Short mmCIF file of C-alpha atoms in Angstrom, two decimals:
data_model
loop_
_atom_site.label_atom_id
_atom_site.label_comp_id
_atom_site.label_asym_id
_atom_site.label_seq_id
_atom_site.Cartn_x
_atom_site.Cartn_y
_atom_site.Cartn_z
CA MET A 336 0.00 0.00 0.00
CA ALA A 337 1.56 3.28 -1.16
CA ALA A 338 1.99 6.26 1.15
CA PRO A 339 -0.51 9.04 0.37
CA MET A 340 0.78 12.27 -1.23
CA ASN A 341 0.23 15.64 0.42
CA ASN A 342 -2.52 17.75 -1.11
CA VAL A 343 -0.29 20.24 -2.93
CA ASP A 344 1.91 17.54 -4.50
CA GLU A 345 -1.22 15.69 -5.58
CA ILE A 346 -2.63 18.78 -7.30
CA ARG A 347 0.71 19.42 -9.03
CA GLU A 348 1.54 15.88 -10.10
CA ARG A 349 -1.68 13.87 -10.43
CA VAL A 350 -4.91 13.99 -12.40
CA ILE A 351 -7.55 12.50 -10.07
CA LEU A 352 -10.35 10.31 -11.48
CA GLY A 353 -13.51 10.70 -9.41
CA GLU A 354 -16.89 9.02 -9.59
CA PHE A 355 -18.56 12.00 -11.26
CA GLY A 356 -15.67 13.96 -12.70
CA ILE A 357 -11.94 14.47 -13.15
CA LYS A 358 -9.90 16.87 -11.01
CA ASN A 359 -6.56 18.63 -11.46
CA VAL A 360 -6.76 18.54 -15.24
CA HIS A 361 -4.82 21.80 -15.75
CA THR A 362 -1.13 22.42 -15.24
CA THR A 363 -0.60 24.63 -12.20
CA ASP A 364 3.14 24.37 -11.48
CA TYR A 365 4.08 27.76 -12.91
CA PRO A 366 6.34 30.23 -11.04
CA GLY A 367 4.85 31.82 -7.95
CA ASN A 368 1.70 29.72 -7.81
CA TYR A 369 2.72 27.61 -4.82
CA PRO A 370 4.58 29.15 -1.84
CA GLY A 371 7.70 27.18 -1.03
CA TYR A 372 7.99 25.64 -4.53
CA ASP A 373 10.55 26.89 -7.01
CA ASP A 374 8.88 26.37 -10.39
CA THR A 375 11.08 28.72 -12.42
CA TRP A 376 12.34 27.19 -15.65
CA ASP A 377 15.74 25.58 -15.24
CA PHE A 378 17.41 23.78 -18.13
CA GLU A 379 19.61 21.60 -15.93
CA LYS A 380 16.59 20.54 -13.88
CA PHE A 381 14.69 19.73 -17.08
CA LYS A 382 17.58 17.60 -18.41
CA LYS A 383 17.68 15.71 -15.13
CA ASN A 384 13.94 14.94 -15.07
CA PHE A 385 13.21 14.44 -18.77
CA ARG A 386 13.70 11.05 -20.36
CA ILE A 387 12.33 8.78 -23.09
CA ASP A 388 12.01 5.04 -22.47
CA ILE A 389 11.42 2.65 -25.37
CA VAL A 390 8.87 0.05 -24.23
CA ASN A 391 8.13 -1.88 -27.41
CA SER A 392 9.34 -1.59 -31.00
CA ASP A 393 8.80 -3.59 -34.17
CA GLU A 394 8.61 -2.98 -37.91
CA ASN A 395 5.58 -0.68 -37.88
CA THR A 396 4.75 0.14 -34.26
CA LEU A 397 6.57 1.90 -31.47
CA GLU A 398 5.53 2.37 -27.85
CA PHE A 399 7.59 4.66 -25.67
CA ASP A 400 7.29 6.73 -22.51
CA MET A 401 7.96 10.45 -22.55
CA ILE A 402 8.51 11.55 -18.95
CA GLY A 403 9.04 14.95 -17.37
CA ILE A 404 7.39 17.23 -19.93
CA ASP A 405 4.26 19.36 -20.13
CA ALA A 406 1.14 18.18 -21.94
CA ALA A 407 1.35 21.09 -24.41
CA ILE A 408 4.73 19.90 -25.72
CA ALA A 409 3.63 16.25 -25.81
CA ASN A 410 0.53 17.19 -27.77
CA ALA A 411 2.55 19.36 -30.16
CA PHE A 412 4.78 16.34 -30.81
CA ARG A 413 1.71 14.16 -31.49
CA ARG A 414 0.23 16.71 -33.90
CA ILE A 415 3.52 17.00 -35.78
CA LEU A 416 3.60 13.22 -36.23
CA LEU A 417 0.10 13.32 -37.68
CA ALA A 418 0.32 16.37 -39.89
CA GLU A 419 3.82 17.77 -40.44
CA VAL A 420 6.23 14.91 -41.14
CA PRO A 421 6.44 14.75 -44.96
CA THR A 422 5.87 11.67 -47.12
CA MET A 423 5.43 10.85 -50.82
CA ALA A 424 1.88 10.23 -52.07
CA ILE A 425 0.02 10.13 -55.39
CA GLU A 426 -1.07 13.66 -56.30
CA LYS A 427 -1.69 13.63 -60.07
CA VAL A 428 -3.59 10.81 -61.82
CA PHE A 429 -3.60 10.73 -65.62
CA ILE A 430 -6.29 8.31 -66.81
CA TYR A 431 -5.79 7.28 -70.42
CA ASN A 432 -8.34 4.48 -70.30
CA ASN A 433 -10.82 3.35 -67.65
CA THR A 434 -13.60 1.04 -68.81
CA SER A 435 -14.27 -0.36 -65.34
CA ILE A 436 -17.46 0.47 -63.44
CA ILE A 437 -15.53 2.73 -61.03
CA GLN A 438 -15.75 6.42 -61.89
CA ASP A 439 -12.49 8.23 -62.62
CA GLU A 440 -12.80 10.46 -59.55
CA ILE A 441 -13.42 7.56 -57.17
CA LEU A 442 -10.55 5.54 -58.61
CA SER A 443 -8.22 8.54 -58.37
CA HIS A 444 -9.16 9.01 -54.72
CA ARG A 445 -8.49 5.34 -53.96
CA LEU A 446 -5.11 5.53 -55.66
CA GLY A 447 -4.18 8.67 -53.73
CA LEU A 448 -4.68 6.90 -50.40
CA VAL A 449 -2.35 3.99 -51.24
CA PRO A 450 0.84 4.39 -49.10
CA ILE A 451 3.92 4.65 -51.31
CA LYS A 452 7.23 3.20 -50.14
CA ALA A 453 9.69 5.99 -50.88
CA ASP A 454 11.97 7.95 -48.56
CA PRO A 455 10.71 11.57 -48.66
CA ARG A 456 14.07 12.83 -47.33
CA LEU A 457 15.57 12.07 -50.75
CA PHE A 458 13.11 14.32 -52.61
CA GLU A 459 12.31 18.01 -52.79
CA TYR A 460 8.92 19.69 -52.65
CA ARG A 461 7.43 20.13 -56.10
CA ASN A 462 6.83 23.63 -57.42
CA ALA A 463 3.10 24.33 -57.62
CA GLU A 464 3.47 25.76 -61.14
CA ASP A 465 5.40 22.74 -62.41
CA GLN A 466 3.06 20.39 -64.28
CA GLU A 467 5.62 17.84 -65.44
CA GLY A 468 7.89 17.30 -62.46
CA THR A 469 11.53 16.21 -62.39
CA GLU A 470 13.56 13.35 -60.97
CA ILE A 471 14.23 15.29 -57.75
CA ASP A 472 10.58 15.99 -56.88
CA THR A 473 8.39 13.42 -58.66
CA ILE A 474 7.90 9.65 -58.69
CA GLN A 475 6.05 8.27 -61.70
CA LEU A 476 3.93 5.13 -61.39
CA GLN A 477 1.85 3.18 -63.87
CA LEU A 478 -1.20 0.95 -63.56
CA LYS A 479 -1.96 -0.99 -66.73
CA VAL A 480 -4.28 -3.99 -66.42
CA LYS A 481 -6.69 -5.65 -68.86
CA CYS A 482 -9.14 -8.39 -67.95
CA SER A 483 -9.76 -11.35 -70.26
CA ARG A 484 -11.38 -14.78 -70.14
CA ASN A 485 -9.30 -17.71 -69.07
CA PRO A 486 -9.18 -20.15 -72.02
CA ARG A 487 -8.25 -22.99 -69.66
CA ALA A 488 -11.22 -22.52 -67.34
CA SER A 489 -13.67 -25.39 -66.91
CA LYS A 490 -16.97 -24.92 -68.77
CA ASP A 491 -18.95 -25.78 -65.65
CA SER A 492 -16.99 -23.42 -63.40
CA SER A 493 -18.67 -20.42 -61.79
CA ASP A 494 -15.60 -19.26 -59.86
CA HIS A 495 -14.50 -15.82 -61.01
CA LYS A 496 -10.92 -16.58 -60.05
CA GLU A 497 -10.91 -19.44 -62.55
CA LEU A 498 -13.06 -17.86 -65.26
CA TYR A 499 -11.20 -14.55 -65.61
CA LEU A 500 -7.63 -13.36 -65.80
CA ASN A 501 -6.62 -10.08 -64.09
CA HIS A 502 -10.15 -9.47 -62.84
CA MET A 503 -8.92 -8.21 -59.45
CA VAL A 504 -6.75 -5.11 -59.60
CA TYR A 505 -4.49 -4.77 -56.56
CA SER A 506 -1.97 -2.15 -55.48
CA GLY A 507 0.72 -4.67 -56.36
CA ASP A 508 -0.13 -4.06 -60.03
CA ILE A 509 1.21 -0.50 -59.73
CA LYS A 510 4.69 -0.31 -61.26
CA TRP A 511 7.41 2.29 -60.88
CA LEU A 512 8.53 4.20 -63.99
CA PRO A 513 11.90 5.83 -63.19
CA VAL A 514 12.24 9.48 -64.24
CA GLY A 515 15.61 10.82 -65.40
CA ASN A 516 18.44 9.21 -63.41
CA GLN A 517 16.17 7.67 -60.74
CA ALA A 518 16.91 4.14 -61.92
CA ASP A 519 20.57 4.63 -60.93
CA VAL A 520 20.03 6.77 -57.81
CA PHE A 521 17.35 4.48 -56.34
CA ALA A 522 18.69 1.19 -57.70
CA ASP A 523 18.55 -0.43 -54.26
CA ALA A 524 15.22 1.11 -53.24
CA LYS A 525 12.00 -0.76 -53.88
CA ILE A 526 9.80 2.18 -54.78
CA GLY A 527 6.12 1.26 -55.00
CA PRO A 528 3.09 0.58 -52.80
CA VAL A 529 3.83 -0.41 -49.20
CA HIS A 530 1.19 -3.15 -49.36
CA GLU A 531 0.54 -5.16 -52.51
CA ASP A 532 -2.84 -6.57 -51.46
CA ILE A 533 -4.98 -3.38 -51.45
CA LEU A 534 -7.96 -3.98 -53.75
CA LEU A 535 -8.39 -1.08 -56.17
CA ALA A 536 -10.98 -2.30 -58.68
CA GLN A 537 -12.68 -5.35 -60.14
CA LEU A 538 -12.80 -5.92 -63.89
CA ARG A 539 -14.66 -8.14 -66.33
CA PRO A 540 -13.49 -9.38 -69.74
CA GLY A 541 -12.84 -6.47 -72.08
CA GLN A 542 -12.47 -3.90 -69.31
CA GLU A 543 -9.09 -2.30 -68.70
CA LEU A 544 -7.20 0.38 -66.81
CA ASP A 545 -4.38 2.46 -68.25
CA ILE A 546 -3.22 5.05 -65.74
CA VAL A 547 -0.08 7.06 -65.03
CA MET A 548 0.40 8.64 -61.58
CA HIS A 549 2.72 11.30 -60.20
CA CYS A 550 3.79 11.12 -56.54
CA VAL A 551 4.95 14.29 -54.83
CA LYS A 552 6.18 15.28 -51.40
CA GLY A 553 3.62 16.69 -48.97
CA ILE A 554 2.42 16.82 -45.37
CA GLY A 555 -0.72 15.58 -43.64
CA LYS A 556 -1.81 19.15 -42.91
CA ASP A 557 -2.48 19.52 -46.65
CA HIS A 558 -4.13 16.11 -47.13
CA ALA A 559 -4.54 12.99 -44.98
CA LYS A 560 -2.89 10.84 -47.67
CA PHE A 561 0.46 12.41 -46.74
CA SER A 562 0.15 11.45 -43.06
CA PRO A 563 2.95 8.96 -42.26
CA VAL A 564 1.13 7.32 -39.34
CA ALA A 565 -1.99 5.22 -39.05
CA THR A 566 -2.26 6.31 -35.41
CA ALA A 567 -0.20 8.52 -33.15
CA SER A 568 -1.66 8.85 -29.67
CA TYR A 569 -0.70 9.16 -26.04
CA ARG A 570 -2.24 8.55 -22.65
CA LEU A 571 -1.16 9.43 -19.15
CA LEU A 572 0.29 6.67 -16.97
CA PRO A 573 -2.45 5.36 -14.64
CA ASP A 574 -1.79 5.61 -10.91
CA ILE A 575 -3.72 3.30 -8.57
CA THR A 576 -3.37 3.60 -4.81
CA LEU A 577 -4.95 1.19 -2.30
CA LEU A 578 -5.87 3.26 0.75
CA GLN A 579 -6.11 0.24 3.03
CA THR A 580 -5.64 -3.52 2.99
CA ILE A 581 -8.26 -5.28 0.89
CA GLU A 582 -8.64 -9.02 1.30
CA GLY A 583 -10.94 -11.99 0.77
CA GLU A 584 -14.03 -11.63 -1.40
CA GLN A 585 -13.52 -7.87 -1.67
CA ALA A 586 -10.05 -8.43 -3.10
CA GLU A 587 -11.40 -10.80 -5.74
CA ARG A 588 -14.06 -8.28 -6.79
CA LEU A 589 -11.46 -5.52 -6.84
CA LYS A 590 -9.31 -7.57 -9.19
CA ARG A 591 -12.25 -8.00 -11.61
CA CYS A 592 -12.84 -4.24 -11.67
CA PHE A 593 -9.53 -3.60 -13.45
CA SER A 594 -7.92 -4.78 -16.66
CA PRO A 595 -6.15 -8.16 -16.48
CA GLY A 596 -2.73 -7.92 -14.87
CA VAL A 597 -3.35 -4.69 -12.93
CA ILE A 598 -4.41 -6.24 -9.61
CA GLU A 599 -3.15 -9.59 -8.36
CA LEU A 600 -3.92 -11.51 -5.19
CA GLU A 601 -1.06 -12.62 -2.98
CA ASN A 602 -1.22 -15.05 -0.08
CA VAL A 603 -0.46 -13.36 3.25
CA ASN A 604 -0.79 -15.68 6.25
CA GLY A 605 -3.40 -17.74 4.44
CA ARG A 606 -5.44 -14.72 3.31
CA LYS A 607 -5.88 -13.39 -0.24
CA VAL A 608 -4.73 -9.77 -0.23
CA ALA A 609 -5.06 -7.40 -3.22
CA LYS A 610 -1.90 -5.81 -4.59
CA VAL A 611 -1.30 -3.35 -7.45
CA VAL A 612 1.10 -5.14 -9.81
CA ASN A 613 1.08 -3.13 -13.05
CA SER A 614 -1.07 0.00 -13.18
CA ARG A 615 0.17 0.69 -16.72
CA LEU A 616 -2.21 -1.95 -18.09
CA ASP A 617 -5.31 -0.21 -16.72
CA THR A 618 -7.75 1.46 -19.11
CA CYS A 619 -9.09 3.75 -16.35
CA SER A 620 -12.67 2.54 -16.78
CA ARG A 621 -13.44 3.55 -13.14
CA GLU A 622 -15.51 0.37 -12.77
CA VAL A 623 -14.40 0.11 -9.13
CA LEU A 624 -16.26 3.34 -8.32
CA ARG A 625 -19.58 1.61 -8.99
CA HIS A 626 -19.08 -0.57 -5.89
CA ASP A 627 -20.11 1.25 -2.74
CA ASP A 628 -17.90 -0.87 -0.49
CA LEU A 629 -14.80 -0.47 -2.70
CA LYS A 630 -14.86 3.06 -4.05
CA ASN A 631 -13.52 4.62 -0.84
CA LEU A 632 -10.71 2.09 -0.56
CA VAL A 633 -9.01 3.02 -3.85
CA LYS A 634 -7.70 6.27 -5.28
CA LEU A 635 -7.50 6.47 -9.08
CA GLY A 636 -5.32 8.94 -10.89
CA ARG A 637 -2.90 9.57 -13.72
CA VAL A 638 0.67 10.85 -13.55
CA ARG A 639 0.55 14.31 -15.11
CA ASP A 640 3.97 14.35 -16.80
CA HIS A 641 4.26 10.67 -17.81
CA PHE A 642 3.00 10.15 -21.37
CA ILE A 643 2.67 6.70 -22.93
CA PHE A 644 3.03 7.24 -26.68
CA SER A 645 1.86 4.76 -29.30
CA VAL A 646 2.98 5.32 -32.89
CA GLU A 647 1.86 3.08 -35.75
CA SER A 648 3.50 3.75 -39.10
CA THR A 649 1.74 3.27 -42.43
CA GLY A 650 4.91 1.48 -43.53
CA ILE A 651 6.42 4.33 -45.53
CA LEU A 652 9.11 4.90 -42.89
CA PRO A 653 9.93 2.95 -39.70
CA PRO A 654 8.27 4.42 -36.59
CA ASP A 655 11.60 5.28 -34.93
CA VAL A 656 12.54 7.34 -38.00
CA LEU A 657 9.17 9.10 -37.87
CA VAL A 658 9.74 10.03 -34.22
CA THR A 659 13.19 11.40 -35.06
CA GLU A 660 11.79 13.41 -37.98
CA ALA A 661 9.01 14.79 -35.75
CA ILE A 662 11.62 15.95 -33.24
CA ASN A 663 13.53 17.68 -36.06
CA VAL A 664 10.34 19.46 -37.16
CA LEU A 665 9.71 20.60 -33.58
CA ILE A 666 13.30 21.88 -33.32
CA SER A 667 12.93 23.84 -36.56
CA LYS A 668 9.68 25.38 -35.28
CA CYS A 669 11.42 26.50 -32.10
CA GLN A 670 14.34 27.94 -34.05
CA LYS A 671 11.95 29.84 -36.33
CA PHE A 672 10.10 31.24 -33.30
CA LEU A 673 13.36 32.42 -31.70
CA THR A 674 14.39 34.03 -34.98
CA GLU A 675 11.09 35.88 -35.17
CA LEU A 676 11.55 37.08 -31.59
CA ASP A 677 15.01 38.41 -32.38
CA THR A 678 13.72 40.16 -35.50
CA THR A 679 10.88 41.79 -33.54
CA GLU A 680 13.28 43.03 -30.86
CA MET A 681 15.55 44.54 -33.52
CA ASP A 682 12.59 46.35 -35.11
#
């Protein structure tokens, strides 16, 4: 059972989850607000308290803890991941032939949302007035598919997969057409759709698609197709405090009120006693507050400056690279702001 915090520290460091509301939701640790607390900004103090812990990482997902920072900065970082880290996406669609049942506009929209595997750091932004594009700012792709009957199909067959050839058009049918010296520069890069199994259209014999696409560099703030992440979110670390010893049948009910793995029962002198094992796993459903005999035995909260980030990449870039790029964008924003301040002071 954890020792209770004093009231001021609780207000400063915890968001409290109550039965009918949430308390301490706003940051209050600014200079002069609390007598006896020195809340002036100190870079050395920030360096000492701030850290990032990698919890889980694989090809497309990354979970990490960002500790010792204000919610405004954490949220700015999340928004940059969503909307300001550049990627390459299909912007121009030139349809030379489309005899499928899908309208040109709908097909173009579907193509635009297909994630394209290409490192945006190797390309420049395309000039808005430039209609053709060059090897440094444009990737050219082609989709050319024609459906026909399968001459080897059984006469009694009703299976479309056997009756027709090329009747399902997938993103894997999109091919890269190198522009200029791209074939040499990107010889080792596999430029094309991230996933080859995205269904784009269905055809019947005689129908065909003949399309050329231009990919350009952009950011999610301009269009969602440029967003490099499927999700980028954070939550505050849950904090669960047992105010007194809970045992027996109450302990078993308490365990069921939380997500699996949060509360475990340990044997103490032949009695089952509840113990908080891993509060991180809790979803903060506040189910325990529905039980009249339990709600006053537990205090639920969240640690104000401990953010659990979850980043899921669309596959264009690894999630750790996306996080690094987001940090670089945030640094450039800060540098621009400082430059503007200096310019204003000079004027």
